[in-house]
CSV table of C-alpha atoms and ligand atoms in Angstrom, one decimal:
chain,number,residue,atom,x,y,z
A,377,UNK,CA,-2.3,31.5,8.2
A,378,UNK,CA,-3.0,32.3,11.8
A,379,UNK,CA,0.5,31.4,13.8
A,380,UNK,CA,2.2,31.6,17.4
A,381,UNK,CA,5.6,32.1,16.7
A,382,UNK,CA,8.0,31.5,19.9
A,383,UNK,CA,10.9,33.7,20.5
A,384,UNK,CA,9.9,36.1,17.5
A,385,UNK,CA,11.0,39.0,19.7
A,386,UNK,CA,15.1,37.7,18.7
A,387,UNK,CA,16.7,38.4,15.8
A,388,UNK,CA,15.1,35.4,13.1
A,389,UNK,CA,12.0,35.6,15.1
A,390,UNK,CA,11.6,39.4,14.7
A,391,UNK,CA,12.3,39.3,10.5
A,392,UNK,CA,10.3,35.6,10.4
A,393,UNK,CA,7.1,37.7,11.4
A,394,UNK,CA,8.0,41.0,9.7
A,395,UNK,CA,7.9,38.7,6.5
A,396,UNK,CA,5.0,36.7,7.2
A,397,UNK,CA,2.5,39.8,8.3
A,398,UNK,CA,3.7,42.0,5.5
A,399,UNK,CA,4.4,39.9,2.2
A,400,UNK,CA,1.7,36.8,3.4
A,401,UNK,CA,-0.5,38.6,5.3
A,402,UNK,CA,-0.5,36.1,8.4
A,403,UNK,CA,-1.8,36.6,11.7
A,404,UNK,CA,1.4,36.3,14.1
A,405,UNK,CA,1.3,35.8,18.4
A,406,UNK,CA,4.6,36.5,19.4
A,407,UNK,CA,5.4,34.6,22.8
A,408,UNK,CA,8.8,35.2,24.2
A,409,UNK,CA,10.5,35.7,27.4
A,410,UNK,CA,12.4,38.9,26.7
A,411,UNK,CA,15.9,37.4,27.6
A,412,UNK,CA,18.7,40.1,26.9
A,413,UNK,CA,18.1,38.7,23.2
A,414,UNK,CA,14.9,39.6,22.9
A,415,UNK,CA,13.4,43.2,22.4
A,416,UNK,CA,10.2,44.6,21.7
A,417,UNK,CA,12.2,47.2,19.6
A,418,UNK,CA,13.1,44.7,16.6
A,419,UNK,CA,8.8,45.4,16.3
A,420,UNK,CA,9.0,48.8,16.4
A,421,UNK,CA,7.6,48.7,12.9
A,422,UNK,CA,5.0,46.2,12.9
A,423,UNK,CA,3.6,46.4,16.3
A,424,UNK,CA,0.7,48.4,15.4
A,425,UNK,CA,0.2,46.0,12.1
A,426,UNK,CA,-3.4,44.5,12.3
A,427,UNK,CA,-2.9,40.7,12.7
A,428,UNK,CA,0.4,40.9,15.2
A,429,UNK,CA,0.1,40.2,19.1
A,430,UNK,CA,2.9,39.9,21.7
A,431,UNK,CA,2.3,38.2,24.5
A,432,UNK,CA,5.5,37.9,27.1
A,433,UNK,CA,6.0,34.3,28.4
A,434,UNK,CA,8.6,31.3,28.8
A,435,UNK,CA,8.2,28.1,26.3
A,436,UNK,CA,9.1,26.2,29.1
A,437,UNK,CA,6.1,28.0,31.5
A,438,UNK,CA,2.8,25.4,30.7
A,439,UNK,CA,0.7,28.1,31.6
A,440,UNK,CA,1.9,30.9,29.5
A,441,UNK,CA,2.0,28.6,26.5
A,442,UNK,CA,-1.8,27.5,27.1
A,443,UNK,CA,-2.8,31.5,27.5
A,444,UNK,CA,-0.6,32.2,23.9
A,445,UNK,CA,-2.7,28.6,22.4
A,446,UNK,CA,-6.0,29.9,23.5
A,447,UNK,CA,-5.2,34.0,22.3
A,448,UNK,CA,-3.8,32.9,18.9
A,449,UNK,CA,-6.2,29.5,17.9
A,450,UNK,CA,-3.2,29.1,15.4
A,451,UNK,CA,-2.9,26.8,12.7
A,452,UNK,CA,0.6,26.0,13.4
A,453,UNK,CA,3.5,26.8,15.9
A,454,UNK,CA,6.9,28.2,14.5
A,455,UNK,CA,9.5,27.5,17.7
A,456,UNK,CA,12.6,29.8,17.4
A,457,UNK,CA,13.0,30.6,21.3
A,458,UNK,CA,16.4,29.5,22.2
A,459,UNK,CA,19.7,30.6,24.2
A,460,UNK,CA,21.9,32.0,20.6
A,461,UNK,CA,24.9,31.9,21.9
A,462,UNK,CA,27.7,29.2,21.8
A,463,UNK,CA,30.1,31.3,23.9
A,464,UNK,CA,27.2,31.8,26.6
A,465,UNK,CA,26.3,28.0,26.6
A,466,UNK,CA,30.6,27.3,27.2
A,467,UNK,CA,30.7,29.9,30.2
A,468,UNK,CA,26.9,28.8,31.4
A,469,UNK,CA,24.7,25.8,30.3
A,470,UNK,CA,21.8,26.2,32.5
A,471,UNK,CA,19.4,27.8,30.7
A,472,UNK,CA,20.0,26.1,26.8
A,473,UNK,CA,19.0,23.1,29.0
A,474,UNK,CA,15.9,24.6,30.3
A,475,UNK,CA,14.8,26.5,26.7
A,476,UNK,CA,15.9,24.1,24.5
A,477,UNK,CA,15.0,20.2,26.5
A,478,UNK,CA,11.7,21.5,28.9
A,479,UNK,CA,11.0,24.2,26.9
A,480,UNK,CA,10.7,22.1,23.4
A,481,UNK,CA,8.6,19.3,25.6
A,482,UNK,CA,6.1,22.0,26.6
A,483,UNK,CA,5.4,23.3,23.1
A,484,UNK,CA,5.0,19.9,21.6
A,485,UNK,CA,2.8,18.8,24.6
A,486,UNK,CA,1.0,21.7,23.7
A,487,UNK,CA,0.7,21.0,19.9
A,488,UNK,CA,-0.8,17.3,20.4
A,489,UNK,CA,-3.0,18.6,23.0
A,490,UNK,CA,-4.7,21.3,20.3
A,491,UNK,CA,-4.2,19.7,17.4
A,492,UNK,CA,-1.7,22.1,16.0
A,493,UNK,CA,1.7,21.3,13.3
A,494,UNK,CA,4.8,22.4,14.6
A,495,UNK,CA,7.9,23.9,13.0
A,496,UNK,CA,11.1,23.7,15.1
A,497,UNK,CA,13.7,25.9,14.2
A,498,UNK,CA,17.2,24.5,14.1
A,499,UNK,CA,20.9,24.6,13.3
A,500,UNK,CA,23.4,23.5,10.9
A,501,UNK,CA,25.6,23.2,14.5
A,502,UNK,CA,24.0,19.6,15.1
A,503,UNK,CA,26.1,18.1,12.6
A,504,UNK,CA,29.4,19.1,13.9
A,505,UNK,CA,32.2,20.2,12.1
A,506,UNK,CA,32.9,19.0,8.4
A,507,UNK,CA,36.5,20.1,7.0
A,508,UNK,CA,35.4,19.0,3.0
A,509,UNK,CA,32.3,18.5,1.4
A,510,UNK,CA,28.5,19.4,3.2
A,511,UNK,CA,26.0,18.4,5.3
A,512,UNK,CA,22.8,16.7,4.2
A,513,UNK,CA,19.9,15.9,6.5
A,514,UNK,CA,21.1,12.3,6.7
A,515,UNK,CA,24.6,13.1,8.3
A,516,UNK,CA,25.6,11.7,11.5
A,517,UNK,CA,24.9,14.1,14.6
A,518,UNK,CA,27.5,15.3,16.2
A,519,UNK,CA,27.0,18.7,18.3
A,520,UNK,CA,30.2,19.8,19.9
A,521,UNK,CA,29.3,22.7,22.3
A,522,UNK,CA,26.1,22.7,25.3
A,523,UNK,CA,24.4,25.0,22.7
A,524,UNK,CA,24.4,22.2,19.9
A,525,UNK,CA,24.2,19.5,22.0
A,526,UNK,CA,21.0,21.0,23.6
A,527,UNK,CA,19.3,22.1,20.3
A,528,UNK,CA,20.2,18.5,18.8
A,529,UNK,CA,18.3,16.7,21.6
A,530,UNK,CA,15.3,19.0,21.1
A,531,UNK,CA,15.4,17.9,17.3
A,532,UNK,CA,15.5,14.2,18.4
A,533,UNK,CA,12.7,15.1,20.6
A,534,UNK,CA,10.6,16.9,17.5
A,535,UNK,CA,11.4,13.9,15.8
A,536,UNK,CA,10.0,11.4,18.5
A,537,UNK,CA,6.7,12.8,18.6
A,538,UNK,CA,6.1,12.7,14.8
A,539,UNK,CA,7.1,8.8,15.2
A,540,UNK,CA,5.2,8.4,18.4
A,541,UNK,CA,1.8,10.6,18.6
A,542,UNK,CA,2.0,11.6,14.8
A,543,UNK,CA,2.5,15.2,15.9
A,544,UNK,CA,2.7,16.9,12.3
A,545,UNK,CA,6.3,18.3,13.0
A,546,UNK,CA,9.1,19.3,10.7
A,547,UNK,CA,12.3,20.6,11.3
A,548,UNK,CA,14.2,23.5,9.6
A,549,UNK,CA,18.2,23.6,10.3
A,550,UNK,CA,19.4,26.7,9.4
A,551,UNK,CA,23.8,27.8,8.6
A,552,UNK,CA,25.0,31.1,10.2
A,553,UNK,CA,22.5,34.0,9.9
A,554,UNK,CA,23.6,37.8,9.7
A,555,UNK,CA,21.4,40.6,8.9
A,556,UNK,CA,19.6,43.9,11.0
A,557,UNK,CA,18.1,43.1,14.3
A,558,UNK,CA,21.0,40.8,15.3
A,559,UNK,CA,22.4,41.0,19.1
A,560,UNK,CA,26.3,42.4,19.1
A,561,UNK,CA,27.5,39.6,20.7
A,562,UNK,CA,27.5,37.7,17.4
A,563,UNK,CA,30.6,37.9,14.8
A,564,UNK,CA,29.4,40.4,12.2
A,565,UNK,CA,27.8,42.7,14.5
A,566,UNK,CA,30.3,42.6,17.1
A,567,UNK,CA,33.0,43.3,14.6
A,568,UNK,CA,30.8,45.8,12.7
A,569,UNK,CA,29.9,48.1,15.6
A,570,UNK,CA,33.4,47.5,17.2
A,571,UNK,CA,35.1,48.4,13.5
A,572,UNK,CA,32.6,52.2,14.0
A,573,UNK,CA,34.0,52.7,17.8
A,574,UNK,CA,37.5,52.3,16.5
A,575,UNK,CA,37.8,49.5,19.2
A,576,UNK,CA,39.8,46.2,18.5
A,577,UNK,CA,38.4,42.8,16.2
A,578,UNK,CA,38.5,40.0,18.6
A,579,UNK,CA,39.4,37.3,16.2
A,580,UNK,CA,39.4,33.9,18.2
A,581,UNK,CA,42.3,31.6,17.5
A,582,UNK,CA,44.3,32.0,13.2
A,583,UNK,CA,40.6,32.9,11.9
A,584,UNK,CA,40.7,30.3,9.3
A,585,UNK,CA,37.4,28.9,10.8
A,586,UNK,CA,34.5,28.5,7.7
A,587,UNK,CA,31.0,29.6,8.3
A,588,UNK,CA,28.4,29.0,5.7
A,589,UNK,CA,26.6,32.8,5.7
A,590,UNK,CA,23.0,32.9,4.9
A,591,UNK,CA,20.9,36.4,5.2
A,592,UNK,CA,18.3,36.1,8.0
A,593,UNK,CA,15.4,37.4,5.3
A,594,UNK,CA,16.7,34.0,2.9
A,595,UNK,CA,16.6,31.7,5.8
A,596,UNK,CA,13.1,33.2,7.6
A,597,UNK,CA,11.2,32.7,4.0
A,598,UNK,CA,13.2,28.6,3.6
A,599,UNK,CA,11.6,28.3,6.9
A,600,UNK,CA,7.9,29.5,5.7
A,601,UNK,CA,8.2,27.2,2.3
A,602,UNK,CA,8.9,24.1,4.9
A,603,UNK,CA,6.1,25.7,7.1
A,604,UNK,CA,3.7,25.5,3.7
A,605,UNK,CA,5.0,22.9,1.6
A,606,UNK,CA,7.3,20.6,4.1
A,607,UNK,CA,6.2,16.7,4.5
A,608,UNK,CA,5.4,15.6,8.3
A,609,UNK,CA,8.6,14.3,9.8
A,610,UNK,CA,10.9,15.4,7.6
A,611,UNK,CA,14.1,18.1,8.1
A,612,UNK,CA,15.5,20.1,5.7
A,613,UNK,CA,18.5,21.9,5.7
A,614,UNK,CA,18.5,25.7,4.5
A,615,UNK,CA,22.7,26.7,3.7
A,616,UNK,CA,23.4,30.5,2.8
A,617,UNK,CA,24.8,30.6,-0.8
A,618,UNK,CA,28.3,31.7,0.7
A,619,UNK,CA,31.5,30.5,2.8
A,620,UNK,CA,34.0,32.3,4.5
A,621,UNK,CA,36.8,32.6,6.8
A,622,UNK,CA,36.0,34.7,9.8
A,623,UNK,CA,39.1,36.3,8.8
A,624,UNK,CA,38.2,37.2,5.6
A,625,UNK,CA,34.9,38.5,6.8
A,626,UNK,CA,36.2,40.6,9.6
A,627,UNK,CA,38.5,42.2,6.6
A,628,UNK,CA,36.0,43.0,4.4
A,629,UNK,CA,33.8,44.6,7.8
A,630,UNK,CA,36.9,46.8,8.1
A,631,UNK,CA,37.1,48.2,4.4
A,632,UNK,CA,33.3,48.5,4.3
A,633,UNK,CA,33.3,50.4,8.0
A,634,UNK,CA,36.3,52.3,7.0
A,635,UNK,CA,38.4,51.0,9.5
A,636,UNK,CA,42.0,49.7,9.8
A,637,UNK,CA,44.0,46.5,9.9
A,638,UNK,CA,45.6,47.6,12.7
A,639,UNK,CA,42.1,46.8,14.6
A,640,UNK,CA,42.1,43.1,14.3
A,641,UNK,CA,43.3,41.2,17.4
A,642,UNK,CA,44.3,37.2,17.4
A,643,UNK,CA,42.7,36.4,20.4
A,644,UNK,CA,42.3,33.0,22.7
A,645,UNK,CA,40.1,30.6,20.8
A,646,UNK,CA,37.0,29.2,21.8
A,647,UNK,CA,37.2,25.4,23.5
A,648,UNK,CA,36.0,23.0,21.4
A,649,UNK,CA,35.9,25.6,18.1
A,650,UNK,CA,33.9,24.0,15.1
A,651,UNK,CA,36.3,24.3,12.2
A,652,UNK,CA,34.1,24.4,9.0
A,653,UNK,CA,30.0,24.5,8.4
A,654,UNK,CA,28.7,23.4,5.3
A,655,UNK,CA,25.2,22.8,4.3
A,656,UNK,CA,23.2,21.2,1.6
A,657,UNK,CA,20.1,22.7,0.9
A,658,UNK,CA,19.1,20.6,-2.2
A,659,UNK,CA,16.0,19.2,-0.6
A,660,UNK,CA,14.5,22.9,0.7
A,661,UNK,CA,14.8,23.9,-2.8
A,662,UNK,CA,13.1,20.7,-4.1
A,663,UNK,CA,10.5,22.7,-2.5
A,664,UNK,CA,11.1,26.0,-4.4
A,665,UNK,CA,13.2,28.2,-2.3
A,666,UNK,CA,16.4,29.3,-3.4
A,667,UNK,CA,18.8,32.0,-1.3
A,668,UNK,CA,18.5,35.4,-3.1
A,669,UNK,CA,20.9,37.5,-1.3
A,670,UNK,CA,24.9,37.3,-1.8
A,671,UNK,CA,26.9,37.7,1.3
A,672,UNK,CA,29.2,40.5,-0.1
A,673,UNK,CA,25.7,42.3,-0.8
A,674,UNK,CA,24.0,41.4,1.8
A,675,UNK,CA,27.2,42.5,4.1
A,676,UNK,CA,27.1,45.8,2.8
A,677,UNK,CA,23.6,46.4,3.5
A,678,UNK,CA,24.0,45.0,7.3
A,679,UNK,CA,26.9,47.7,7.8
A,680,UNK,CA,24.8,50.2,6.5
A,681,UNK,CA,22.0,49.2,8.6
A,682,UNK,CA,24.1,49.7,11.7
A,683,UNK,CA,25.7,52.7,10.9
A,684,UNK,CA,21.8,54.0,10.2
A,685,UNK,CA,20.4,52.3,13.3
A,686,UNK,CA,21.8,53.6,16.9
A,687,UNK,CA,19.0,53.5,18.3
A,688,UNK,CA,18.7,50.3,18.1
A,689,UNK,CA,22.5,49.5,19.5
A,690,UNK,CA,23.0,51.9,21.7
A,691,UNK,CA,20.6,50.9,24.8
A,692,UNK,CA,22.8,47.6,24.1
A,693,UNK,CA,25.9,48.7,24.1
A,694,UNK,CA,25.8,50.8,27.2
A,695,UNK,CA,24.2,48.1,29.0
A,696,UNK,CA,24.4,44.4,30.8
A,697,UNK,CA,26.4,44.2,27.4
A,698,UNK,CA,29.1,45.8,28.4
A,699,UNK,CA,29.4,43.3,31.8
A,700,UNK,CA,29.4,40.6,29.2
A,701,UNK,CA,31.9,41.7,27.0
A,702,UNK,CA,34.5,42.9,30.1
A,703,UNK,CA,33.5,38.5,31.3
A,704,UNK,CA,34.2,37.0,27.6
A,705,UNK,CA,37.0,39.2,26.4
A,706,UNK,CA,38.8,40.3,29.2
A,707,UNK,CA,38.5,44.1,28.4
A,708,UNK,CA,36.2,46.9,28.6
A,709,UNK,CA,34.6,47.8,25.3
A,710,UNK,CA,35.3,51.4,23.8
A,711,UNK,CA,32.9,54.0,25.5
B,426,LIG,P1,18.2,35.3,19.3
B,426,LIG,O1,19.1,35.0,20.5
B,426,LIG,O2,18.3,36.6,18.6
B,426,LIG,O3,16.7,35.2,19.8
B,426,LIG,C1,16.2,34.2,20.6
B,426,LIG,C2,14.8,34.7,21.1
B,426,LIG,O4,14.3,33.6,21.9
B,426,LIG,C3,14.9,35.9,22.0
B,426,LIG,O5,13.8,36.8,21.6
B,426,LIG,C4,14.6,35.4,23.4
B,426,LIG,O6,14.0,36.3,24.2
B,426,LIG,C5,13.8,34.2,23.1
B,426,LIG,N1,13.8,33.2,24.2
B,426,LIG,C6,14.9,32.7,24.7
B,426,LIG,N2,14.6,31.8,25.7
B,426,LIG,C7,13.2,31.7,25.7
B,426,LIG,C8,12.3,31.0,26.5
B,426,LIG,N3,12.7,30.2,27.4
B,426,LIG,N4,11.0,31.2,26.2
B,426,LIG,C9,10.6,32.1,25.3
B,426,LIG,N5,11.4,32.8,24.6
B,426,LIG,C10,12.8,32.7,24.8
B,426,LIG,O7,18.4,34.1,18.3
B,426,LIG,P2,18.3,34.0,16.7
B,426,LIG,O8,19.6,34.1,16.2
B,426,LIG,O9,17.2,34.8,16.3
B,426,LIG,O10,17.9,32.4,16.6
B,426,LIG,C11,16.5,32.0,16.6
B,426,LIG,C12,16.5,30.5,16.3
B,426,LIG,O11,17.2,30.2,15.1
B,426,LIG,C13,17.2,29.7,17.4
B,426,LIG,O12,16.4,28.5,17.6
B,426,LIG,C14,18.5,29.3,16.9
B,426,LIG,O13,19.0,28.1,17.4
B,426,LIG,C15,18.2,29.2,15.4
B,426,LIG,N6,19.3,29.4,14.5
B,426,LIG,C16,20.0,30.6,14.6
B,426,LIG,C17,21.0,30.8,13.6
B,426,LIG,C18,21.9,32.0,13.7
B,426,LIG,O14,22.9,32.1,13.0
B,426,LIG,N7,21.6,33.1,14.5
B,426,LIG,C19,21.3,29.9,12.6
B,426,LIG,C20,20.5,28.7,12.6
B,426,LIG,C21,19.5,28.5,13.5
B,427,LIG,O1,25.7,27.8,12.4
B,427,LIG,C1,24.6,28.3,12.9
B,427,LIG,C2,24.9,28.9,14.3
B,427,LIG,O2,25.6,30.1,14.0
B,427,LIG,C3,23.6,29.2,15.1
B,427,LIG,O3,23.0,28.0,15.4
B,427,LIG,C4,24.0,30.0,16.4
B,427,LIG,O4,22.9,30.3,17.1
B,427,LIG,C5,24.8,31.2,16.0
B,427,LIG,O5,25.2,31.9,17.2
B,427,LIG,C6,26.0,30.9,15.1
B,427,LIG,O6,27.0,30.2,15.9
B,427,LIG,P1,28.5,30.5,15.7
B,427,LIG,O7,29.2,30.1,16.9
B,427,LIG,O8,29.0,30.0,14.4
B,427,LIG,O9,28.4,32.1,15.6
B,427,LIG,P2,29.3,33.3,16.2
B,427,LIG,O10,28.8,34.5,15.6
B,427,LIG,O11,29.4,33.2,17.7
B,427,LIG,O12,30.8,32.9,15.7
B,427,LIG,C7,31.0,32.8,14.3
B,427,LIG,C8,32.5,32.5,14.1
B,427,LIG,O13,33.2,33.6,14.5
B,427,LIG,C9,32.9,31.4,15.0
B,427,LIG,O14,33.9,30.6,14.2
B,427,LIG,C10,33.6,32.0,16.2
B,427,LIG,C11,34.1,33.3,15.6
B,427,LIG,N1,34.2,34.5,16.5
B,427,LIG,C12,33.1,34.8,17.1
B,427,LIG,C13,33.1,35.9,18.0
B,427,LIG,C14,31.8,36.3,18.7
B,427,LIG,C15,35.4,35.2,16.6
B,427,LIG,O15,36.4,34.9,16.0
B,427,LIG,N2,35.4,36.3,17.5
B,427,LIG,C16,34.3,36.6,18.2
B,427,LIG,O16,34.4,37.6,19.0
């Protein structure tokens, strides 16, 4: 498949088009903005691949979409640009409105206008908390935080132009990812490169919130079975096969890291903190796809991967980062 893949310079984006060029052989046009998400490093090993293209460009900018269109003639557009971060979108909203509402717009706009399908990439965060049972894709939504509440009215917006123009769109809402390539500012790999500096575990409020983990390889090939074998106008929910407490996972970060008890730090908790996510991913695997990695396996691997990987964290960590992490946590991270 020939595909423009927006935001594929993040952390899903980046391991969505290292899948699809290597195991399927696809043709991928990156477009992304380069926020402080997105780096051209998470290519450094497929950028000279025949087949890849990064062009640099907002979703929201008509232009630069049009230019990425005419460069790619793709077949279909995969939409992962977004602002990540929940914390961010609490301390400022501005630009999850912009990405998420104009920026959305744009790219469908752009897919009726050259015939194109259209994959929007979502989250399980639309549905709100759940404190028993899961999610299916006919729950209620109810997005607590600017982040989900943006991202939820781009779905209803995906959703309105398959009803309206018959836009052949489908929607892929995905639990918590965690893997290589994923900024620090995120709970495993804040916890994981903090556990290495010796530097304290930030754990917001008791810790007994429940994320439902999946592995960011699982979730990028759940996104390419609804990209090849999803009906128009449908969403499907893609869970990780695993729930924890952030408490329990920021222990088992320390005894993989080899770090100490002592580190963990009860800190403030976030405003309007989801309590549990839970996903059902029956109808995704309907479709053949089933999760393939464990989270204590895959955990393992992801601490491995940073302890292997400074180059990767260490531009981060001794930059804007740092400014960020003095704002959110009220302390300077370990030099
Ligand atoms: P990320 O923050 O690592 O990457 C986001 C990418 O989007 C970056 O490369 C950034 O530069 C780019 N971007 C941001 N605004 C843009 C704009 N206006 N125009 C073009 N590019 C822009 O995020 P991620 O964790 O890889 O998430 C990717 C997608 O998956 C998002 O849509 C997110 O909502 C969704 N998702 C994430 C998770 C998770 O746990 N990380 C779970 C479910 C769904
Ligand atoms: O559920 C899918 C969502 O998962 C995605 O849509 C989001 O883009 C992604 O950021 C993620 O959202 P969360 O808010 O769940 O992820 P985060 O890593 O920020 O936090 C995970 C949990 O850990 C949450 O309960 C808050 C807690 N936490 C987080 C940080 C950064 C802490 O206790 N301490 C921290 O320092």
């Amino acid at each position: 498949m020939k595909l423009l893949v927006c935001g594929g310079a993040g952390f899903i984006g980046s391991t969505f088009t290292r899948l699809r060029l290597k195991d399927h052989g696809d043709e991928v046009t990156v477009l992304d903005k380069l926020t402080y998400a997105g780096r051209e490093e998470n290519f450094h090993d497929i950028a000279e691949k025949p087949g890849f293209r990064f062009i640099r460009g907002a979703v929201e900018d008509r232009e630069a979409v049009t230019a990425a269109l005419d460069a790619a003639s793709p077949e279909a557009i995969v939409n992962f640009a977004a602002e990540t971060h929940v914390d961010r979108s609490i301390a400022e909203p501005d630009a999850f409105v912009t990405t998420h509402a104009l920026g959305t717009y744009v790219l469908l706009e752009a897919a009726r206008e050259h015939g194109v399908r259209y994959l929007q990439v979502s989250t399980d965060e639309v549905y709100g908390s759940i404190d028993a049972g899961t999610f299916t894709e006919e729950s209620a939504l109810r997005p607590s935080s600017p982040y989900s509440a943006t991202k939820t009215g781009a779905d209803l917006l995906v959703q309105s132009y398959f009803h309206t123009y018959g836009l052949p769109a489908v929607i892929c809402r995905g639990s918590n990812n965690y893997g290589p390539y994923q900024y620090p500012e995120k709970l495993i790999p804040l916890m994981i490169l903090n556990a290495l500096h010796g530097d304290s575990l930030p754990v917001y409020g008791d810790g007994m919130q429940v994320r439902n983990w999946i592995h960011s390889t699982d979730f990028s090939r759940a996104i390419g079975h609804v990209l090849e074998h999803g009906t128009p106008g449908e969403v499907y929910n893609a869970g990780g096969p695993d729930e924890e407490a952030n408490i329990a996972v920021v222990r088992r970060i320390i005894e993989l890291a080899g770090a100490r008890d002592s580190q963990i730090e009860h800190v403030t908790d976030r405003p309007g903190h989801d309590r549990r996510y839970s996903l059902s991913s029956e109808k995704v695997r309907a479709l053949g796809w089933a999760p393939q990695v464990r989270f204590e396996d895959g955990l393992a691997q992801t601490v491995e991967w940073y302890r292997e990987n400074a180059w990767w964290w260490e531009p981060i960590r001794s930059g804007d980062y740092r400014t960020y992490y003095e704002r959110q946590y009220g302390r300077s991270l370990q030099p």
